[in-house]
Amino acid sequence: MRECLRKIVHALKGGTPAELVVVTEASGSTPRGAGALMAVFPGGRFLGTIGGGNVEYEAQRLAAELLERGGSALRRFRFVQGDAASLGMVCGGDVAVRFQYLPAGDRRVVAVLRDLMEASAGNLDTWLVLNLQEDHAVMGAADRNGSRHLDSPPAGLSALLQNRTVLSEGWLAVPVVRAGRVYIFGGGHVSRALVPAAAAAGFRPVVYDDRPEFADPALFPQAESVLSGDFTKIGEKITLTADDYVVIMTRGHQADYEVLEQTLRSGVKYLGCIGSRRKLTLCRERLLAAGFTAEEYAAVHAPIGLPIGAETPEEIAVSVTAQLIAVRAGLSGT
């Protein structure tokens, strides 16, 4: 998202307008849900996606028309075969799409997008807020402390700021930055597969290993950072929050135990540990003997990942990333 925002800002500052295309509502079976974003530029160049297929093709075509006259619009696309207003698809759903014209050189729009770019480098939930009742670009950024760049922010701002895209009384709030990092303890083969998978799903991976050769940033180009330190003293390098996720996949039972001992009562959003059932049973017995309760250990996702029969590092990475997505969405992740 940060790179997409940077390119939009670069275009606007360089004298090129853009049409921001946002899915505002989605029901039934659709390619992408509410909040999917795409930017279309003169000449047909575009960034992002709202799902591909016919809906994206039609959206790009309409965006190009609107760009020529500097217009904004709201359109609904249906996926019902045989329906006069449909796209000839059989998904059985429909989407509402907002086309928001972004004028070249608009200082307020640029300021909003830059604000979101800076927020993406921090650790604070941040939303893009759009007033859909206006033809011209009325947009701002918001976090739980309030809104920015809006002369008249929505009265019910706090109700808009949810973990999903919310449309209410003409205002749309899209979560652009989600707080929290995925701390991956262990820099082995599975971690190397997990980092790009998690990053592609919008997570911010941080890798931690006690071996400098395994804590090499060159091995994890998609990681936000790579740390090297003692597994018994992770607090010297890391401060965990309730928004964070912890994935434990160190080289052995002892290191797994050391990390679990320090994270089990941290209150993180997700705590998972890789390993055989026997290894995990031994970890559990040691933690119970050390004074942790069975209820506390029950919060650990172990074995880790969704049960899809994963065996290779790449398959395990998909399984774990899917579980992280489920937890982020408010599902159980089991």
XYZ file of C-alpha atoms in Angstrom:
334
model
C 0.000 0.000 0.000
C 2.820 2.428 0.843
C 4.366 2.004 -2.610
C 0.986 2.483 -4.300
C 0.374 5.694 -2.344
C 3.854 6.940 -3.206
C 3.224 6.469 -6.928
C -0.124 8.275 -6.766
C 1.503 11.209 -4.956
C 4.309 11.268 -7.511
C 1.788 11.406 -10.372
C -0.341 14.154 -8.798
C 2.692 16.304 -8.000
C 3.989 15.771 -11.523
C 0.835 17.168 -13.092
C -0.995 13.896 -13.785
C -4.520 13.447 -12.399
C -5.849 10.090 -11.236
C -9.150 8.366 -10.671
C -9.295 6.575 -7.327
C -11.523 3.495 -7.627
C -12.821 2.043 -4.346
C -15.206 -0.837 -3.673
C -17.625 0.679 -1.156
C -19.997 -2.255 -0.727
C -19.925 -5.938 -1.653
C -22.526 -8.639 -1.162
C -22.764 -12.254 -2.176
C -19.849 -13.834 -4.024
C -17.555 -11.135 -5.426
C -13.897 -11.023 -6.541
C -12.900 -8.500 -3.843
C -14.594 -7.089 -0.793
C -15.298 -3.542 0.329
C -12.154 -1.460 0.636
C -10.361 -2.836 -2.435
C -8.538 0.051 -4.121
C -7.259 0.860 -7.595
C -5.888 4.045 -9.145
C -6.298 4.706 -12.879
C -4.204 7.260 -14.789
C -4.515 8.812 -18.256
C -3.455 6.407 -20.960
C -4.811 3.370 -19.140
C -2.024 2.851 -16.603
C -3.320 1.611 -13.259
C -2.183 0.515 -9.808
C -3.851 -1.951 -7.463
C -6.873 -4.134 -8.158
C -10.543 -4.413 -7.313
C -10.718 -8.063 -8.301
C -9.826 -8.484 -11.946
C -12.139 -9.890 -14.602
C -15.055 -8.026 -16.126
C -15.687 -5.779 -13.141
C -12.138 -4.439 -13.218
C -12.221 -4.050 -17.001
C -15.464 -2.053 -16.830
C -14.176 -0.021 -13.900
C -11.008 0.894 -15.778
C -13.014 1.863 -18.846
C -15.374 4.075 -16.832
C -12.481 5.572 -14.854
C -10.803 6.588 -18.129
C -14.001 8.341 -19.245
C -14.353 10.152 -15.923
C -10.709 11.226 -16.007
C -11.232 13.025 -19.306
C -13.855 15.313 -17.793
C -12.605 15.357 -14.203
C -15.642 13.558 -12.869
C -16.573 11.325 -9.956
C -19.313 8.705 -9.856
C -20.847 5.812 -7.947
C -21.695 2.660 -9.906
C -23.053 -0.763 -9.024
C -21.989 -3.936 -10.821
C -23.943 -7.165 -10.610
C -22.692 -10.727 -11.053
C -25.986 -12.382 -11.978
C -26.091 -14.190 -15.302
C -28.882 -12.980 -17.552
C -29.602 -9.825 -15.545
C -29.782 -6.741 -17.775
C -27.468 -4.779 -15.485
C -25.022 -7.605 -14.894
C -21.548 -8.255 -16.271
C -22.493 -11.692 -17.569
C -20.801 -13.461 -14.674
C -22.260 -16.197 -12.478
C -20.748 -15.308 -9.090
C -24.123 -14.279 -7.711
C -23.096 -11.052 -5.964
C -22.815 -7.336 -6.570
C -20.452 -4.490 -5.734
C -20.790 -0.729 -5.456
C -17.754 1.171 -6.700
C -16.821 4.794 -6.040
C -14.845 6.644 -8.704
C -13.147 9.623 -7.071
C -11.359 12.141 -9.294
C -8.043 13.318 -7.852
C -6.933 16.563 -9.549
C -3.282 17.002 -10.430
C -1.478 19.152 -7.906
C -4.300 19.151 -5.326
C -2.377 19.993 -2.173
C -4.943 18.613 0.247
C -5.206 15.277 -1.543
C -1.414 15.022 -1.661
C -1.249 15.857 2.054
C -3.764 13.097 2.867
C -1.905 10.499 0.832
C 1.420 11.515 2.351
C -0.132 11.256 5.796
C -1.190 7.682 5.024
C 2.297 6.891 3.694
C 3.888 8.110 6.909
C 1.350 6.184 8.984
C 2.241 2.984 7.146
C 5.772 3.313 8.488
C 4.493 3.631 12.057
C 2.446 1.367 14.289
C -0.947 3.055 14.578
C -4.255 1.976 13.046
C -5.068 4.530 10.323
C -8.008 4.909 7.938
C -8.679 6.702 4.657
C -11.961 8.600 5.094
C -14.011 9.672 2.043
C -17.148 11.806 1.840
C -19.160 10.115 -0.929
C -21.824 12.829 -0.932
C -19.505 15.272 -2.701
C -18.439 15.188 -6.352
C -15.066 16.750 -5.617
C -12.423 15.004 -3.544
C -13.326 15.331 0.145
C -10.976 12.961 1.882
C -8.914 12.747 5.005
C -6.974 10.446 7.274
C -8.103 9.324 10.691
C -6.964 7.313 13.664
C -8.593 6.747 17.039
C -7.384 10.172 18.169
C -9.433 11.936 15.481
C -9.366 12.993 11.835
C -6.955 15.086 9.802
C -7.340 17.196 6.623
C -11.166 17.376 6.944
C -12.878 20.720 7.523
C -16.074 18.970 8.643
C -15.331 15.447 9.831
C -18.190 12.935 10.210
C -20.118 13.191 13.458
C -19.887 9.464 14.102
C -16.205 9.055 13.286
C -15.487 6.460 15.977
C -18.198 4.164 14.596
C -16.543 4.279 11.171
C -13.150 3.174 12.451
C -13.519 -0.598 12.417
C -11.277 -3.502 11.393
C -13.164 -3.595 8.083
C -14.351 -1.041 5.544
C -17.437 0.798 6.812
C -19.966 2.870 4.821
C -22.341 4.987 6.883
C -24.357 8.144 6.177
C -22.367 8.987 3.071
C -18.956 8.458 4.637
C -16.582 5.626 3.783
C -13.700 4.563 6.043
C -11.093 2.159 4.643
C -8.467 0.682 7.001
C -5.168 1.451 5.280
C -2.698 0.812 8.100
C -3.212 -1.900 10.684
C -1.154 -1.684 13.849
C 0.872 -4.645 14.937
C 3.808 -6.624 13.655
C 4.367 -10.334 13.105
C 7.389 -11.297 15.170
C 8.895 -14.461 13.709
C 11.348 -16.148 16.065
C 13.758 -18.259 14.051
C 15.308 -17.534 10.682
C 15.192 -20.952 9.038
C 13.631 -22.240 5.833
C 10.007 -21.917 6.957
C 10.593 -18.350 8.115
C 12.091 -17.493 4.744
C 8.912 -18.751 3.087
C 6.614 -17.147 5.658
C 7.992 -13.586 5.448
C 7.011 -12.932 1.792
C 3.657 -14.705 2.239
C 2.762 -12.655 5.325
C 4.024 -9.397 3.793
C 1.914 -9.990 0.665
C -1.148 -10.316 2.919
C -0.479 -6.916 4.498
C 1.376 -8.005 7.633
C 4.647 -6.462 8.805
C 7.135 -9.248 9.525
C 10.039 -8.870 11.953
C 12.521 -11.754 12.094
C 14.509 -12.555 15.259
C 17.273 -15.170 15.576
C 20.193 -15.675 17.922
C 22.505 -16.648 15.060
C 23.830 -13.616 13.142
C 24.162 -15.596 9.922
C 20.434 -16.447 10.096
C 19.489 -12.874 11.076
C 20.748 -11.512 7.781
C 18.482 -8.838 6.208
C 19.546 -10.074 2.767
C 17.673 -13.324 3.473
C 14.444 -11.451 4.250
C 14.012 -8.541 1.821
C 10.268 -8.280 2.567
C 10.745 -8.074 6.352
C 10.260 -4.761 8.113
C 13.366 -5.528 10.155
C 15.658 -8.396 11.090
C 17.052 -8.661 14.626
C 19.762 -10.753 16.231
C 19.732 -11.397 19.964
C 19.533 -13.866 22.800
C 16.328 -15.921 22.841
C 16.313 -15.684 26.649
C 16.286 -11.865 26.539
C 13.930 -10.877 23.735
C 12.694 -7.930 25.802
C 16.008 -6.196 25.178
C 15.156 -5.872 21.484
C 11.352 -6.170 21.334
C 8.370 -4.676 23.143
C 5.234 -6.670 22.372
C 1.790 -5.047 22.224
C -1.778 -6.335 22.089
C -1.779 -5.668 18.326
C 1.184 -7.936 17.627
C 1.444 -11.509 16.390
C 4.092 -13.986 17.541
C 5.209 -16.951 15.430
C 7.733 -19.297 17.047
C 9.769 -21.502 14.720
C 13.253 -21.638 16.223
C 15.804 -24.373 15.622
C 14.888 -26.454 18.676
C 12.789 -27.291 21.704
C 14.842 -25.255 24.189
C 14.637 -22.007 22.211
C 10.918 -22.539 21.587
C 10.396 -22.892 25.329
C 12.434 -19.780 26.101
C 10.362 -17.654 23.718
C 7.057 -19.148 24.864
C 7.955 -18.466 28.495
C 8.405 -14.767 27.710
C 5.417 -14.338 25.392
C 2.684 -16.502 26.890
C 1.448 -13.701 29.166
C 2.242 -10.842 26.776
C -1.379 -10.402 25.620
C -0.491 -10.510 21.926
C -3.243 -10.993 19.368
C -1.799 -14.275 18.131
C 0.728 -16.765 19.484
C 1.673 -19.814 17.448
C 4.429 -22.406 17.743
C 5.605 -24.831 15.084
C 6.632 -28.388 15.905
C 5.638 -31.997 16.292
C 2.952 -32.926 18.781
C 5.580 -34.580 20.975
C 7.764 -31.462 21.071
C 4.783 -29.273 21.824
C 3.647 -31.629 24.589
C 7.058 -31.350 26.219
C 6.899 -27.544 25.991
C 3.458 -27.545 27.545
C 4.561 -29.777 30.442
C 7.551 -27.555 31.179
C 5.416 -24.405 31.117
C 2.831 -25.929 33.458
C 5.627 -26.999 35.806
C 6.955 -23.406 35.711
C 3.629 -22.034 36.956
C 1.677 -21.287 33.796
C -1.906 -22.537 33.659
C -3.567 -24.836 31.152
C -5.906 -21.979 30.233
C -2.940 -19.732 29.412
C -1.334 -22.400 27.240
C -4.644 -22.992 25.453
C -4.155 -19.601 23.751
C -1.187 -21.020 21.821
C -1.905 -22.138 18.248
C -0.045 -25.442 18.337
C 0.348 -27.170 15.995
C 0.595 -23.925 14.065
C -1.385 -22.996 10.958
C -4.669 -24.120 9.455
C -4.962 -27.891 8.890
C -4.495 -28.076 5.119
C -1.995 -30.936 5.024
C 0.969 -28.594 4.590
C 4.397 -30.256 4.436
C 6.894 -28.061 2.552
C 8.112 -24.717 3.940
C 6.058 -22.912 1.289
C 2.898 -24.867 2.136
C 3.401 -24.267 5.860
C 3.844 -20.554 5.126
C 0.473 -20.508 3.353
C -1.133 -22.351 6.270
C 0.272 -19.968 8.889
C -0.508 -16.856 6.853
C -4.097 -18.054 6.418
C -4.376 -18.471 10.184
C -2.993 -14.968 10.749
C -5.561 -13.579 8.309
C -8.368 -15.390 10.128
C -7.285 -13.977 13.500
C -6.939 -10.466 12.047
C -10.467 -10.748 10.647
C -11.821 -11.639 14.074
C -12.274 -15.341 13.381
C -10.932 -18.090 15.606
C -8.073 -19.106 13.323
C -8.569 -22.799 14.068
